[in-house]
GROMACS .gro file of N, CA and C in nm:
model
  303
    1ALA      N    1   0.079  -0.120  -0.002
    1ALA     CA    2   0.001   0.013  -0.012
    1ALA      C    3   0.103   0.120   0.010
    2MET      N    4   0.193   0.106   0.082
    2MET     CA    5   0.259   0.230   0.087
    2MET      C    6   0.343   0.255  -0.069
    3THR      N    7   0.398   0.147  -0.133
    3THR     CA    8   0.449   0.171  -0.251
    3THR      C    9   0.353   0.239  -0.347
    4GLN      N   10   0.218   0.182  -0.348
    4GLN     CA   11   0.149   0.244  -0.451
    4GLN      C   12   0.107   0.358  -0.397
    5GLU      N   13   0.111   0.434  -0.263
    5GLU     CA   14   0.082   0.549  -0.234
    5GLU      C   15   0.202   0.655  -0.302
    6ALA      N   16   0.313   0.577  -0.269
    6ALA     CA   17   0.438   0.673  -0.323
    6ALA      C   18   0.435   0.686  -0.467
    7LEU      N   19   0.383   0.586  -0.536
    7LEU     CA   20   0.378   0.606  -0.692
    7LEU      C   21   0.268   0.682  -0.716
    8SER      N   22   0.162   0.669  -0.682
    8SER     CA   23   0.040   0.745  -0.725
    8SER      C   24   0.057   0.894  -0.671
    9GLY      N   25   0.154   0.934  -0.578
    9GLY     CA   26   0.179   1.076  -0.549
    9GLY      C   27   0.289   1.142  -0.626
   10GLU      N   28   0.380   1.039  -0.693
   10GLU     CA   29   0.475   1.092  -0.784
   10GLU      C   30   0.448   1.090  -0.909
   11VAL      N   31   0.424   1.201  -0.983
   11VAL     CA   32   0.387   1.192  -1.134
   11VAL      C   33   0.514   1.203  -1.215
   12SER      N   34   0.619   1.210  -1.173
   12SER     CA   35   0.756   1.217  -1.225
   12SER      C   36   0.832   1.086  -1.214
   13PHE      N   37   0.787   0.977  -1.298
   13PHE     CA   38   0.864   0.865  -1.290
   13PHE      C   39   0.837   0.794  -1.421
   14SER      N   40   0.928   0.718  -1.465
   14SER     CA   41   0.888   0.656  -1.595
   14SER      C   42   0.911   0.507  -1.586
   15VAL      N   43   0.861   0.417  -1.702
   15VAL     CA   44   0.877   0.276  -1.682
   15VAL      C   45   0.946   0.221  -1.789
   16LEU      N   46   1.026   0.144  -1.796
   16LEU     CA   47   1.082   0.065  -1.908
   16LEU      C   48   1.093  -0.106  -1.884
   17TYR      N   49   1.032  -0.188  -1.988
   17TYR     CA   50   1.020  -0.303  -1.982
   17TYR      C   51   1.140  -0.349  -2.063
   18THR      N   52   1.215  -0.456  -2.027
   18THR     CA   53   1.320  -0.498  -2.110
   18THR      C   54   1.316  -0.646  -2.129
   19PRO      N   55   1.314  -0.683  -2.253
   19PRO     CA   56   1.299  -0.830  -2.263
   19PRO      C   57   1.394  -0.938  -2.187
   20PHE      N   58   1.375  -1.039  -2.141
   20PHE     CA   59   1.470  -1.101  -2.053
   20PHE      C   60   1.450  -1.254  -2.097
   21GLU      N   61   1.570  -1.316  -2.114
   21GLU     CA   62   1.588  -1.441  -2.150
   21GLU      C   63   1.656  -1.503  -2.027
   22LYS      N   64   1.686  -1.637  -2.033
   22LYS     CA   65   1.747  -1.702  -1.923
   22LYS      C   66   1.902  -1.686  -1.927
   23GLU      N   67   1.929  -1.571  -1.905
   23GLU     CA   68   2.066  -1.530  -1.904
   23GLU      C   69   2.131  -1.489  -1.764
   24ASP      N   70   2.237  -1.437  -1.753
   24ASP     CA   71   2.269  -1.372  -1.598
   24ASP      C   72   2.191  -1.278  -1.577
   25LYS      N   73   2.113  -1.264  -1.473
   25LYS     CA   74   2.046  -1.159  -1.424
   25LYS      C   75   2.101  -1.041  -1.395
   26ALA      N   76   2.203  -1.054  -1.322
   26ALA     CA   77   2.277  -0.938  -1.273
   26ALA      C   78   2.319  -0.852  -1.415
   27ASP      N   79   2.371  -0.913  -1.507
   27ASP     CA   80   2.427  -0.841  -1.616
   27ASP      C   81   2.311  -0.788  -1.697
   28LYS      N   82   2.197  -0.867  -1.705
   28LYS     CA   83   2.074  -0.812  -1.763
   28LYS      C   84   2.035  -0.672  -1.683
   29ILE      N   85   2.022  -0.677  -1.560
   29ILE     CA   86   1.993  -0.542  -1.460
   29ILE      C   87   2.063  -0.449  -1.512
   30LYS      N   88   2.193  -0.453  -1.519
   30LYS     CA   89   2.302  -0.328  -1.561
   30LYS      C   90   2.272  -0.284  -1.682
   31GLU      N   91   2.231  -0.386  -1.789
   31GLU     CA   92   2.211  -0.358  -1.904
   31GLU      C   93   2.075  -0.275  -1.906
   32ALA      N   94   1.986  -0.314  -1.844
   32ALA     CA   95   1.824  -0.257  -1.833
   32ALA      C   96   1.861  -0.109  -1.776
   33ASN      N   97   1.931  -0.108  -1.674
   33ASN     CA   98   1.953   0.034  -1.618
   33ASN      C   99   2.016   0.142  -1.710
   34LYS      N  100   2.121   0.088  -1.794
   34LYS     CA  101   2.170   0.173  -1.892
   34LYS      C  102   2.108   0.193  -1.999
   35ALA      N  103   2.002   0.114  -2.037
   35ALA     CA  104   1.905   0.150  -2.163
   35ALA      C  105   1.821   0.251  -2.096
   36PHE      N  106   1.763   0.221  -1.988
   36PHE     CA  107   1.666   0.327  -1.933
   36PHE      C  108   1.726   0.457  -1.935
   37ALA      N  109   1.854   0.481  -1.882
   37ALA     CA  110   1.918   0.604  -1.886
   37ALA      C  111   1.923   0.674  -2.005
   38GLU      N  112   1.953   0.587  -2.117
   38GLU     CA  113   1.957   0.652  -2.240
   38GLU      C  114   1.822   0.679  -2.302
   39LYS      N  115   1.736   0.615  -2.296
   39LYS     CA  116   1.605   0.637  -2.335
   39LYS      C  117   1.517   0.744  -2.253
   40HIS      N  118   1.539   0.751  -2.117
   40HIS     CA  119   1.457   0.836  -2.041
   40HIS      C  120   1.555   0.931  -1.944
   41PRO      N  121   1.656   1.015  -2.002
   41PRO     CA  122   1.746   1.101  -1.937
   41PRO      C  123   1.695   1.189  -1.842
   42ASP      N  124   1.567   1.234  -1.840
   42ASP     CA  125   1.510   1.294  -1.737
   42ASP      C  126   1.463   1.255  -1.605
   43TYR      N  127   1.477   1.104  -1.599
   43TYR     CA  128   1.448   1.011  -1.476
   43TYR      C  129   1.545   0.944  -1.426
   44VAL      N  130   1.658   1.006  -1.404
   44VAL     CA  131   1.776   0.915  -1.381
   44VAL      C  132   1.829   0.971  -1.237
   45GLN      N  133   1.757   1.044  -1.149
   45GLN     CA  134   1.789   1.079  -1.025
   45GLN      C  135   1.818   0.941  -0.939
   46HIS      N  136   1.709   0.830  -0.977
   46HIS     CA  137   1.719   0.708  -0.912
   46HIS      C  138   1.674   0.612  -1.002
   47ILE      N  139   1.740   0.506  -1.048
   47ILE     CA  140   1.680   0.398  -1.154
   47ILE      C  141   1.705   0.286  -1.068
   48PHE      N  142   1.575   0.199  -1.091
   48PHE     CA  143   1.577   0.070  -1.001
   48PHE      C  144   1.541  -0.013  -1.088
   49THR      N  145   1.576  -0.146  -1.113
   49THR     CA  146   1.512  -0.264  -1.176
   49THR      C  147   1.490  -0.340  -1.092
   50ASP      N  148   1.373  -0.398  -1.086
   50ASP     CA  149   1.328  -0.525  -0.992
   50ASP      C  150   1.400  -0.634  -1.011
   51PRO      N  151   1.470  -0.676  -0.892
   51PRO     CA  152   1.540  -0.792  -0.919
   51PRO      C  153   1.469  -0.936  -0.878
   52HIS      N  154   1.364  -0.930  -0.821
   52HIS     CA  155   1.297  -1.037  -0.788
   52HIS      C  156   1.201  -1.089  -0.875
   53GLY      N  157   1.136  -0.998  -0.950
   53GLY     CA  158   1.036  -1.053  -1.037
   53GLY      C  159   1.070  -1.041  -1.181
   54ILE      N  160   1.022  -1.147  -1.269
   54ILE     CA  161   1.023  -1.156  -1.397
   54ILE      C  162   0.885  -1.094  -1.436
   55HIS      N  163   0.843  -0.992  -1.527
   55HIS     CA  164   0.712  -0.944  -1.543
   55HIS      C  165   0.677  -0.978  -1.669
   56LEU      N  166   0.537  -0.951  -1.686
   56LEU     CA  167   0.479  -0.945  -1.830
   56LEU      C  168   0.427  -0.807  -1.870
   57LEU      N  169   0.427  -0.776  -1.974
   57LEU     CA  170   0.386  -0.644  -2.028
   57LEU      C  171   0.234  -0.625  -1.957
   58PRO      N  172   0.195  -0.507  -1.958
   58PRO     CA  173   0.056  -0.486  -1.917
   58PRO      C  174  -0.050  -0.532  -2.031
   59GLU      N  175  -0.165  -0.571  -1.994
   59GLU     CA  176  -0.254  -0.620  -2.073
   59GLU      C  177  -0.259  -0.581  -2.221
   60LYS      N  178  -0.281  -0.436  -2.232
   60LYS     CA  179  -0.296  -0.392  -2.363
   60LYS      C  180  -0.167  -0.376  -2.463
   61ALA      N  181  -0.056  -0.393  -2.400
   61ALA     CA  182   0.070  -0.403  -2.468
   61ALA      C  183   0.107  -0.496  -2.555
   62GLU      N  184   0.143  -0.479  -2.687
   62GLU     CA  185   0.170  -0.606  -2.757
   62GLU      C  186   0.299  -0.684  -2.743
   63SER      N  187   0.288  -0.791  -2.698
   63SER     CA  188   0.384  -0.879  -2.662
   63SER      C  189   0.378  -1.026  -2.726
   64HIS      N  190   0.481  -1.101  -2.718
   64HIS     CA  191   0.487  -1.244  -2.759
   64HIS      C  192   0.449  -1.322  -2.637
   65PRO      N  193   0.380  -1.421  -2.666
   65PRO     CA  194   0.332  -1.509  -2.541
   65PRO      C  195   0.462  -1.573  -2.493
   66GLY      N  196   0.431  -1.565  -2.365
   66GLY     CA  197   0.550  -1.621  -2.280
   66GLY      C  198   0.666  -1.550  -2.273
   67GLN      N  199   0.663  -1.415  -2.326
   67GLN     CA  200   0.799  -1.352  -2.304
   67GLN      C  201   0.800  -1.282  -2.184
   68GLN      N  202   0.927  -1.288  -2.108
   68GLN     CA  203   0.942  -1.217  -1.981
   68GLN      C  204   1.037  -1.099  -1.995
   69TYR      N  205   1.002  -1.010  -1.883
   69TYR     CA  206   1.041  -0.871  -1.903
   69TYR      C  207   1.105  -0.830  -1.747
   70LEU      N  208   1.206  -0.767  -1.774
   70LEU     CA  209   1.261  -0.669  -1.636
   70LEU      C  210   1.188  -0.567  -1.617
   71LEU      N  211   1.153  -0.509  -1.518
   71LEU     CA  212   1.085  -0.399  -1.499
   71LEU      C  213   1.174  -0.271  -1.421
   72THR      N  214   1.207  -0.168  -1.509
   72THR     CA  215   1.276  -0.069  -1.450
   72THR      C  216   1.209   0.047  -1.437
   73LEU      N  217   1.220   0.119  -1.319
   73LEU     CA  218   1.158   0.227  -1.273
   73LEU      C  219   1.275   0.358  -1.277
   74GLY      N  220   1.238   0.454  -1.332
   74GLY     CA  221   1.318   0.584  -1.312
   74GLY      C  222   1.252   0.688  -1.247
   75PHE      N  223   1.325   0.758  -1.156
   75PHE     CA  224   1.266   0.883  -1.101
   75PHE      C  225   1.321   1.017  -1.101
   76ARG      N  226   1.248   1.128  -1.102
   76ARG     CA  227   1.314   1.256  -1.092
   76ARG      C  228   1.365   1.278  -0.954
   77ASN      N  229   1.280   1.235  -0.870
   77ASN     CA  230   1.312   1.248  -0.723
   77ASN      C  231   1.389   1.136  -0.657
   78LYS      N  232   1.502   1.143  -0.616
   78LYS     CA  233   1.577   1.044  -0.577
   78LYS      C  234   1.536   0.969  -0.446
   79GLU      N  235   1.468   1.086  -0.374
   79GLU     CA  236   1.437   1.021  -0.229
   79GLU      C  237   1.296   0.924  -0.249
   80ILE      N  238   1.216   0.960  -0.356
   80ILE     CA  239   1.095   0.881  -0.374
   80ILE      C  240   1.135   0.749  -0.428
   81GLY      N  241   1.239   0.764  -0.520
   81GLY     CA  242   1.267   0.640  -0.575
   81GLY      C  243   1.354   0.543  -0.481
   82LYS      N  244   1.422   0.583  -0.373
   82LYS     CA  245   1.501   0.523  -0.298
   82LYS      C  246   1.381   0.456  -0.208
   83THR      N  247   1.270   0.536  -0.152
   83THR     CA  248   1.161   0.473  -0.081
   83THR      C  249   1.089   0.356  -0.159
   84VAL      N  250   1.068   0.375  -0.276
   84VAL     CA  251   0.995   0.277  -0.351
   84VAL      C  252   1.067   0.151  -0.345
   85GLU      N  253   1.217   0.170  -0.405
   85GLU     CA  254   1.304   0.051  -0.380
   85GLU      C  255   1.304  -0.014  -0.255
   86LYS      N  256   1.321   0.047  -0.153
   86LYS     CA  257   1.329  -0.007  -0.005
   86LYS      C  258   1.203  -0.097  -0.005
   87PHE      N  259   1.082  -0.050  -0.025
   87PHE     CA  260   0.960  -0.117  -0.011
   87PHE      C  261   0.940  -0.248  -0.103
   88VAL      N  262   0.990  -0.242  -0.200
   88VAL     CA  263   0.988  -0.328  -0.309
   88VAL      C  264   1.075  -0.447  -0.270
   89THR      N  265   1.228  -0.421  -0.232
   89THR     CA  266   1.300  -0.502  -0.226
   89THR      C  267   1.323  -0.553  -0.077
   90ARG      N  268   1.243  -0.512   0.044
   90ARG     CA  269   1.252  -0.543   0.158
   90ARG      C  270   1.201  -0.714   0.178
   91LYS      N  271   1.291  -0.768   0.305
   91LYS     CA  272   1.231  -0.917   0.300
   91LYS      C  273   1.127  -0.911   0.416
   92LEU      N  274   1.031  -0.982   0.379
   92LEU     CA  275   0.919  -0.996   0.457
   92LEU      C  276   0.947  -1.110   0.568
   93PRO      N  277   0.899  -1.085   0.683
   93PRO     CA  278   0.931  -1.209   0.795
   93PRO      C  279   0.863  -1.317   0.760
   94VAL      N  280   0.917  -1.426   0.801
   94VAL     CA  281   0.864  -1.566   0.768
   94VAL      C  282   0.798  -1.616   0.911
   95PHE      N  283   0.688  -1.668   0.942
   95PHE     CA  284   0.630  -1.712   1.044
   95PHE      C  285   0.616  -1.857   1.035
   96PRO      N  286   0.702  -1.955   1.127
   96PRO     CA  287   0.685  -2.095   1.132
   96PRO      C  288   0.550  -2.141   1.121
   97GLY      N  289   0.509  -2.258   1.058
   97GLY     CA  290   0.387  -2.297   1.045
   97GLY      C  291   0.249  -2.234   0.980
   98VAL      N  292   0.284  -2.111   0.922
   98VAL     CA  293   0.196  -2.019   0.840
   98VAL      C  294   0.237  -2.039   0.694
   99PRO      N  295   0.134  -2.082   0.628
   99PRO     CA  296   0.152  -2.105   0.476
   99PRO      C  297   0.177  -1.966   0.430
  100THR      N  298   0.271  -1.989   0.308
  100THR     CA  299   0.325  -1.869   0.248
  100THR      C  300   0.244  -1.822   0.110
  101SER      N  301   0.138  -1.904   0.072
  101SER     CA  302   0.060  -1.856  -0.019
  101SER      C  303  -0.087  -1.877   0.008
   0.00000   0.00000   0.00000
């Protein structure tokens, strides 16, 4: 909810989906960040590529079936970008005996 609130309150961010194959994810994240900076130079105060998930394009976007993408966000405001990244990447506590799904 806090991530959604930060995103909805910040109108100065941009998104880039980068096609992802089963290659080295760390290298792909570096490439995605570089590609983002080249395509969206106004949104480079904080660039964040989600390291956890492989994403699908939004429903109305043209894509190939089964193609996976890295999701990169760029922000004009460094503090908002850091806050969003912190909430997306934080580890949630695991409680013994409680199902995770």
